[in-house]
mmCIF file of C-alpha atoms in Angstrom:
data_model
loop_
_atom_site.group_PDB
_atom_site.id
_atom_site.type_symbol
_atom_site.label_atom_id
_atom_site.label_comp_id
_atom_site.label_asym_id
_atom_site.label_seq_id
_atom_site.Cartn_x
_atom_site.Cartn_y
_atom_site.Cartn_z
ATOM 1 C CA UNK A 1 40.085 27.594 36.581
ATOM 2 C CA UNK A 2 38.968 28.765 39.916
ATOM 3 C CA UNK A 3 41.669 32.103 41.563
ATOM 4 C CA UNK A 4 40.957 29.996 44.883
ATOM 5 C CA UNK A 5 42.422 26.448 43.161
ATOM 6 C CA UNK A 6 45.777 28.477 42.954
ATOM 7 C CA UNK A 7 48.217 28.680 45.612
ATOM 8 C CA UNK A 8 49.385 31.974 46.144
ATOM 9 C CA UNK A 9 53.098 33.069 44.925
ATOM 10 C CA UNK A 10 55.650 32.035 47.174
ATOM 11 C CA UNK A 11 57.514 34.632 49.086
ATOM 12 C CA UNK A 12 60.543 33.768 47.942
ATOM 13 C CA UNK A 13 59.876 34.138 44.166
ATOM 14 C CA UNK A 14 62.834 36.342 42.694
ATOM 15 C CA UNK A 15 62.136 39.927 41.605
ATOM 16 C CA UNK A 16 63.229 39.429 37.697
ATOM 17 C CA UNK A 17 61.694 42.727 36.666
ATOM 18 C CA UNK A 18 62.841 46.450 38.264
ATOM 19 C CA UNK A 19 61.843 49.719 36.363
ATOM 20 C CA UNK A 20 63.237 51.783 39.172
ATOM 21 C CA UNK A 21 62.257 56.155 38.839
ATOM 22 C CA UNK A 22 61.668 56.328 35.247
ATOM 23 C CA UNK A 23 60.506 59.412 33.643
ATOM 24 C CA UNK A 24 59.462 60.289 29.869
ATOM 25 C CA UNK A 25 58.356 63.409 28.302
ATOM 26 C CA UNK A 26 56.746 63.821 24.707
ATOM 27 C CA UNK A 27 57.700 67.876 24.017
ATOM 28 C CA UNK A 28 55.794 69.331 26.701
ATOM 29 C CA UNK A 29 54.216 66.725 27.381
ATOM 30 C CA UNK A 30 54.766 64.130 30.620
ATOM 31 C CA UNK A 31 53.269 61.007 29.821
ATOM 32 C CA UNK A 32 55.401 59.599 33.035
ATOM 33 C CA UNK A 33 56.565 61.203 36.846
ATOM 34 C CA UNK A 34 59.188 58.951 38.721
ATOM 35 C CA UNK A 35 58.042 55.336 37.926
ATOM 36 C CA UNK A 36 58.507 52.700 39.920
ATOM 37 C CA UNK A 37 57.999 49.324 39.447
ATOM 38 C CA UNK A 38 58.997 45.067 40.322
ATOM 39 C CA UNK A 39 58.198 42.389 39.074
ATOM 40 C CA UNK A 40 57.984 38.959 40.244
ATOM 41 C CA UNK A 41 59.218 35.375 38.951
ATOM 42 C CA UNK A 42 55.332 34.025 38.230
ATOM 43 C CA UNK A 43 53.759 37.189 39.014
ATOM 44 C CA UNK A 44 50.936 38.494 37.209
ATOM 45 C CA UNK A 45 50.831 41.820 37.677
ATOM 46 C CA UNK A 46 47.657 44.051 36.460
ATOM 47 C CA UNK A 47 48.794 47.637 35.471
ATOM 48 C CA UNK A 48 45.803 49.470 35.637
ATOM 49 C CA UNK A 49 44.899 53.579 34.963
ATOM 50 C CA UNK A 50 42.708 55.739 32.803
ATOM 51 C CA UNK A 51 43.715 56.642 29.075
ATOM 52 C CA UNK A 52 46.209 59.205 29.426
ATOM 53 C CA UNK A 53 47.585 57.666 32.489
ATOM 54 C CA UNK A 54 51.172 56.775 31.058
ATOM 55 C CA UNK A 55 50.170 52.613 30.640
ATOM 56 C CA UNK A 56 51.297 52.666 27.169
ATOM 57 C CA UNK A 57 54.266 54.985 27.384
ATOM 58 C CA UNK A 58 55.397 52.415 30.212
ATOM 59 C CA UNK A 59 55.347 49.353 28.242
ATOM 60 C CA UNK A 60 57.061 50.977 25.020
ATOM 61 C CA UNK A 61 59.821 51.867 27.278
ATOM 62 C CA UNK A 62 60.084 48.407 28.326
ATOM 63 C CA UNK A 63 59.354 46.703 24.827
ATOM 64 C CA UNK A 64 62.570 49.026 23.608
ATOM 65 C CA UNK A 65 60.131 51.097 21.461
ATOM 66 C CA UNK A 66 60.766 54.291 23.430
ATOM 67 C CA UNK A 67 63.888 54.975 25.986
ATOM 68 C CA UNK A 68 63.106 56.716 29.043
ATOM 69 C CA UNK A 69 64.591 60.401 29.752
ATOM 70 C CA UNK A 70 65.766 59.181 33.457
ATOM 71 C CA UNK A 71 65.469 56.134 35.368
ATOM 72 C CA UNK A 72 66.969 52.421 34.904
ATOM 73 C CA UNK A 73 65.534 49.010 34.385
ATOM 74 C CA UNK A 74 67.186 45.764 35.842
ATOM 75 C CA UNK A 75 66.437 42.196 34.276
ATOM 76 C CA UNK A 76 67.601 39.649 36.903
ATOM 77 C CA UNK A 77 69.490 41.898 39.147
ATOM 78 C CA UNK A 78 71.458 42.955 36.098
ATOM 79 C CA UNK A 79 71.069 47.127 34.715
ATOM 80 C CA UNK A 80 70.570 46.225 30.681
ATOM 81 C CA UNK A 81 68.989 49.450 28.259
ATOM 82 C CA UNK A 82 66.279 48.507 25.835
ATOM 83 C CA UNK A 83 68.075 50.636 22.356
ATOM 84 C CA UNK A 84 65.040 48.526 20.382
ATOM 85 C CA UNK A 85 62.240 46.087 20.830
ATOM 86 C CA UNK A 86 64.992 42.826 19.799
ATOM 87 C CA UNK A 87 67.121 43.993 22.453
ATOM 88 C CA UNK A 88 64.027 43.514 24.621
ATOM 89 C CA UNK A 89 63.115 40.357 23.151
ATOM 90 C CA UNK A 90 66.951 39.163 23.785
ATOM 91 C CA UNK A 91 66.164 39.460 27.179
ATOM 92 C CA UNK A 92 63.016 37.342 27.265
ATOM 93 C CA UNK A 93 60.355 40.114 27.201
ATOM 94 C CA UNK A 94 57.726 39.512 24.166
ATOM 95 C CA UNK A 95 54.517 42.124 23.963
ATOM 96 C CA UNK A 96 51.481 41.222 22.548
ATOM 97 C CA UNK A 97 49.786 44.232 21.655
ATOM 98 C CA UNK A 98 45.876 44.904 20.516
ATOM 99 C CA UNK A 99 46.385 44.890 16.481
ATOM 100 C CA UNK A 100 48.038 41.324 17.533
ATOM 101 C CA UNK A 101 50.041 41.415 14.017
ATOM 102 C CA UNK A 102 48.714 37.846 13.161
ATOM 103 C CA UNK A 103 47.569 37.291 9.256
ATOM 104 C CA UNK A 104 43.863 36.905 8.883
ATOM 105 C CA UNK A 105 44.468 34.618 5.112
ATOM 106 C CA UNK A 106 47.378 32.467 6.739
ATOM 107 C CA UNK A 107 46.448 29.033 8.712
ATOM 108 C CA UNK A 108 46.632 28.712 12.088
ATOM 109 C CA UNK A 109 50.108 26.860 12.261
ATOM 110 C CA UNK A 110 51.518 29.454 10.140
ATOM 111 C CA UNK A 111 51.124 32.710 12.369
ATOM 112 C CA UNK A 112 52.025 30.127 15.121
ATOM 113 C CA UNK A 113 55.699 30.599 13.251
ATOM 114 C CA UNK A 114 55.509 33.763 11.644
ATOM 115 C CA UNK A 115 59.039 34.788 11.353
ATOM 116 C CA UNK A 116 60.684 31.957 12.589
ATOM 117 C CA UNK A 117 59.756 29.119 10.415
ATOM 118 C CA UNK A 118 60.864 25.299 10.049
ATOM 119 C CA UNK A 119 62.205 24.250 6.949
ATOM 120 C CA UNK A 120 63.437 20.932 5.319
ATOM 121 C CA UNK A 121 65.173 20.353 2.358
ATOM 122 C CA UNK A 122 63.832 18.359 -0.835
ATOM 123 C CA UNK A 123 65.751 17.608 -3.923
ATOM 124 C CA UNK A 124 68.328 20.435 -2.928
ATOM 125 C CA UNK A 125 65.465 22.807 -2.409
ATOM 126 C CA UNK A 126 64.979 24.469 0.932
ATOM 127 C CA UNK A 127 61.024 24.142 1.676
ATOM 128 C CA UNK A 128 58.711 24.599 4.364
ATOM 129 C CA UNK A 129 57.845 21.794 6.778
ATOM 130 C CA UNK A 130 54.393 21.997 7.312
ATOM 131 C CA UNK A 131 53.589 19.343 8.557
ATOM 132 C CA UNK A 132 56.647 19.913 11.404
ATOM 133 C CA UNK A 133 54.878 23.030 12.118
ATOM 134 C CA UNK A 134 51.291 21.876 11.987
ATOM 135 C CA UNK A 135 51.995 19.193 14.575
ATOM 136 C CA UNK A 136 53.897 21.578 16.834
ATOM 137 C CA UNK A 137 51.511 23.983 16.913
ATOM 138 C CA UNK A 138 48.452 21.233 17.671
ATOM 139 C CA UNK A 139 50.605 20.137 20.621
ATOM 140 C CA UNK A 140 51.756 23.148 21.696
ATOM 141 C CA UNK A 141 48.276 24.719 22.288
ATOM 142 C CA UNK A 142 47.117 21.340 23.683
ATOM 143 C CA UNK A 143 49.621 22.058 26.819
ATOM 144 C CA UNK A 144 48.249 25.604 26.850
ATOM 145 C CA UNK A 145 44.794 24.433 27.467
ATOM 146 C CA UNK A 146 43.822 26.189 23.836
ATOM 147 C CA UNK A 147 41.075 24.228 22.023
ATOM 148 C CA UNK A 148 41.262 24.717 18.645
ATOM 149 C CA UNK A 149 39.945 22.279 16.651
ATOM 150 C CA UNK A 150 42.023 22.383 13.027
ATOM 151 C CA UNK A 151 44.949 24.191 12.894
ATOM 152 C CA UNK A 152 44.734 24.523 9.539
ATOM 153 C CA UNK A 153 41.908 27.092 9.400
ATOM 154 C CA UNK A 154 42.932 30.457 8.867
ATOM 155 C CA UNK A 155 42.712 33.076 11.423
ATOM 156 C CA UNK A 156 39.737 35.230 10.207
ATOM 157 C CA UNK A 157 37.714 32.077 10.567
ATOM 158 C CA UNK A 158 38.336 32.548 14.793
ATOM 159 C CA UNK A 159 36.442 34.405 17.223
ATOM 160 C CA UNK A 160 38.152 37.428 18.911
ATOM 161 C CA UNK A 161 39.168 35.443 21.980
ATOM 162 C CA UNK A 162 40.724 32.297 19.580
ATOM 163 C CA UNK A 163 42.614 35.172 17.708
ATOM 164 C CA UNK A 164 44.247 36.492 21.018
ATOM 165 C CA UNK A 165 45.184 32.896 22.717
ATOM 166 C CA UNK A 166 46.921 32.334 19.129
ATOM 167 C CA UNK A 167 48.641 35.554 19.813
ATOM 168 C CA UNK A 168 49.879 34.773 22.854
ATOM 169 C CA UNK A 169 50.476 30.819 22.250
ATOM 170 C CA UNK A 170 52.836 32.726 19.788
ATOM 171 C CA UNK A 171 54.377 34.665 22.454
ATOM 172 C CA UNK A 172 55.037 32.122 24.678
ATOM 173 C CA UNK A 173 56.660 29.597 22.618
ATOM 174 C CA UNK A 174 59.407 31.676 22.217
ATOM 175 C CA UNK A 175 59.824 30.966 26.162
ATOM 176 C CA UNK A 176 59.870 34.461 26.956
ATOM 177 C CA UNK A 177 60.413 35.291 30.660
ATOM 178 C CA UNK A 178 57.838 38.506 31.051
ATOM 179 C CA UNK A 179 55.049 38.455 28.937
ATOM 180 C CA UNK A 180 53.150 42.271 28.266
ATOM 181 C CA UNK A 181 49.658 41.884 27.006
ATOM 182 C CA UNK A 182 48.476 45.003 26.362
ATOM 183 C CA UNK A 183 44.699 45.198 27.058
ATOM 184 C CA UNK A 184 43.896 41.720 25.396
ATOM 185 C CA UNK A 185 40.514 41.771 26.420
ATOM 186 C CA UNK A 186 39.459 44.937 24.626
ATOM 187 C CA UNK A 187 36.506 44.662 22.197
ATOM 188 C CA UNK A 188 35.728 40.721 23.168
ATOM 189 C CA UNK A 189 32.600 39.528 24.895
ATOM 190 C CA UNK A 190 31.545 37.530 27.936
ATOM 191 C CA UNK A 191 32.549 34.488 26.206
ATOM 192 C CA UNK A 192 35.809 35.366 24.168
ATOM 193 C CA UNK A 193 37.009 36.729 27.367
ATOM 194 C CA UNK A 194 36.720 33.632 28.947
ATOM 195 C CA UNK A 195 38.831 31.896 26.735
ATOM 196 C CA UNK A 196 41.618 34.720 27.513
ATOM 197 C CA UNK A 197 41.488 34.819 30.918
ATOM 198 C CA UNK A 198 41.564 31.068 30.897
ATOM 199 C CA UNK A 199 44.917 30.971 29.071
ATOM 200 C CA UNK A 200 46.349 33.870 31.570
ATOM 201 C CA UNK A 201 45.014 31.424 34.663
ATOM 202 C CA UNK A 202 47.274 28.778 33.272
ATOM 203 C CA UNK A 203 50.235 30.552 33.343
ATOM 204 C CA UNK A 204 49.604 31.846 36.767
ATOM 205 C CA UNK A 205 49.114 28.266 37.875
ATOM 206 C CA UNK A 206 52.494 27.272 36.250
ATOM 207 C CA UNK A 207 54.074 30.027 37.400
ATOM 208 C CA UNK A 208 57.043 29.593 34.861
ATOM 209 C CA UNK A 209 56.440 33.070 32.621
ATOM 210 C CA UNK A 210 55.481 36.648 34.725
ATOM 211 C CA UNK A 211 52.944 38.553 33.174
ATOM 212 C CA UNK A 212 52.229 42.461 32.836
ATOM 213 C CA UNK A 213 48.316 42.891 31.947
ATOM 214 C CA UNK A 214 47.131 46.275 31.100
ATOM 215 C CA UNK A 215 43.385 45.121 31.707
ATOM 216 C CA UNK A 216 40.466 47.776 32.453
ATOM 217 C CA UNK A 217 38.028 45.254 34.205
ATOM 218 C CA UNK A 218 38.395 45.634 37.873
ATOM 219 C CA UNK A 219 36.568 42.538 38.039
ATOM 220 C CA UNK A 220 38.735 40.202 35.958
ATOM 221 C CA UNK A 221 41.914 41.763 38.074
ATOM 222 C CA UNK A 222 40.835 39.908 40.849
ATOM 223 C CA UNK A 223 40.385 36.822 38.804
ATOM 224 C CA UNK A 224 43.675 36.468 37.376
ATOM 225 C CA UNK A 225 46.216 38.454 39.090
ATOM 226 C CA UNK A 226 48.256 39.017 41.774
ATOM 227 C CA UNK A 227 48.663 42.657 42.699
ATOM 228 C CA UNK A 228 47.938 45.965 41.061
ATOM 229 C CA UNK A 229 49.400 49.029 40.160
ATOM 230 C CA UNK A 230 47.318 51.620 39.621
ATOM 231 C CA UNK A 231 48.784 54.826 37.516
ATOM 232 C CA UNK A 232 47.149 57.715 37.374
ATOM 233 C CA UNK A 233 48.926 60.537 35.834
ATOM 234 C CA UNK A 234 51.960 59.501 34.743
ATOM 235 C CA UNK A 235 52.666 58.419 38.748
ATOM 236 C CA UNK A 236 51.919 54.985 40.630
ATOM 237 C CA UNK A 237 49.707 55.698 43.415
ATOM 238 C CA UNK A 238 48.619 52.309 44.554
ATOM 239 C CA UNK A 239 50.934 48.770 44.596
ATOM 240 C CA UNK A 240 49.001 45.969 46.571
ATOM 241 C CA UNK A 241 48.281 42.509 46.094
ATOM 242 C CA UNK A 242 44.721 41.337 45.104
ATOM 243 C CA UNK A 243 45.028 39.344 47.949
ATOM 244 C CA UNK A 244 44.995 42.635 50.623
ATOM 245 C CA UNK A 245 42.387 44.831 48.832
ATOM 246 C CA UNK A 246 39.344 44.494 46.652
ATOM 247 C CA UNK A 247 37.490 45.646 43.611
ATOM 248 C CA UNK A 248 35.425 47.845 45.983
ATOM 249 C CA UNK A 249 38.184 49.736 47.839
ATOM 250 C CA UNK A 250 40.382 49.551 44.241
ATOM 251 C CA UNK A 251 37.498 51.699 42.442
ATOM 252 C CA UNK A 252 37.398 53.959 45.758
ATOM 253 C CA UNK A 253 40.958 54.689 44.758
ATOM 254 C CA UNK A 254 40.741 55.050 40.759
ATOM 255 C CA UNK A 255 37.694 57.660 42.000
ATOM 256 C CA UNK A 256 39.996 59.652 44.266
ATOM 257 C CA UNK A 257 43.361 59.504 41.750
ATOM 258 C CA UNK A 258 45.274 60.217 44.601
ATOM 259 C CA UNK A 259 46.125 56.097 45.922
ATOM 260 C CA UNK A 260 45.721 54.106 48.956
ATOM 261 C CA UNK A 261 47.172 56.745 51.425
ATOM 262 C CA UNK A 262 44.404 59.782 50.310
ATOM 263 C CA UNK A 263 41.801 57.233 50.577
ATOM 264 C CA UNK A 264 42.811 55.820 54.045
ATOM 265 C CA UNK A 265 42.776 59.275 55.524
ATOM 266 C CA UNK A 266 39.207 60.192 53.984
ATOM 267 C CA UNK A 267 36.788 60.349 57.340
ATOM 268 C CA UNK A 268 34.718 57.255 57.165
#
């Protein structure tokens, strides 16, 4: 889908997402300085930084995998703490990380429900319904726009790109509210990508699930998303909509590591 063929988000969308001065040390370490950031109902929002810059600290702190040492996060205007990654998931946020924790030897249908299966009883025993879960999961990625052709293949017969819209098919059925993909678009080519960023379009276009996408493509940012924020040593230095900047001014910024404001008062 063409980024023009989408209306913008409306300026009225709710902020559902506020990680509001958070700070984390590892030791002597400081993966993260005062962290800000929102999050809007339908947003997709591309976190961006080099390795090191705090990305992954960020989004354990919000998946409940690590708690910060100061600052406060608000789902829907309401102060909740992450103690764990199902706390997280109780409030509608579902990560999809890079080892995507599907099962290469299982079908297609079956990582669909890993964990959460649907069952049906037969002469008093308690069984799985495949076939339920075969036709869900058909449909299911049929509304997602994923095209995959048996759903009973298993997963190491897909291409990277299938493997990652399965993930994240799997993500979304739970009808999460923010979904964190965590560079999904690592290690896949040209055409896998495609297939990704396809999927992420969709949503975007629905604008029913908000989306956090740690992405290091400048290019596809302005594809997919709505506005940046760049972090660069543990501190956000640049929040702006893709609409209001560009790749070319964006990689100006990355080069300076110092944000929008140190590059505006370069001499031209």
């Amino acid at each position: 889908m063409n980024a023009q063929s989408i209306p913008p988000l409306g300026a009225d969308a709710p902020v559902i997402l506020e990680m509001s001065h958070i700070s984390k040390s590892f030791g002597a370490v400081t993966a993260l300085v005062d962290v800000s950031i929102r999050l809007r109902r339908g947003e997709v929002l591309a976190l961006v930084g080099d390795n090191g810059a705090g990305k992954s600290t960020l989004i354990k702190i919000l998946s409940g995998f690590h708690q910060p040492d100061t600052g406060t996060i608000a789902s829907k205007g309401r102060q909740v703490r992450f103690a764990s990654p199902r706390d997280a998931r109780a409030h509608g946020i579902e990560t999809v990380y890079q080892d995507l924790a599907l099962i290469g030897d299982l079908p297609i249908y079956h990582n669909m429900f890993l964990g959460r299966e649907y069952h049906k009883r037969f002469l008093g025993l308690n069984l799985l319904d495949n076939r339920k879960m075969r036709e869900l999961a058909q449909t299911y990625l049929g509304t997602l726009g994923i095209s995959i052709p048996n759903v009973n293949s298993t997963v190491d017969l897909l291409s990277g790109g299938q493997r990652q819209c399965i993930a994240v098919a799997r993500s979304i059925y739970s009808s999460p509210s923010i979904l964190v993909l965590d560079e999904p678009l690592a290690a896949l080519g040209v055409r896998e990508s495609a297939h990704v960023l396809g999927l992420i379009q969709n949503l975007r276009r629905q604008r029913n699930v908000s989306v956090i996408l740690i992405v290091h493509n400048y290019n596809q940012i302005f594809e997919v998303c709505d506005r940046i924020n760049f972090l660069h040593a543990g501190e956000i230095v640049l929040d702006a909509s893709t609409s209001e900047t560009s790749e070319e001014e964006l990689i100006r910024i990355v080069k300076s590591g110092l944000g929008r404001r140190a590059v505006d008062a370069q001499p031209a």
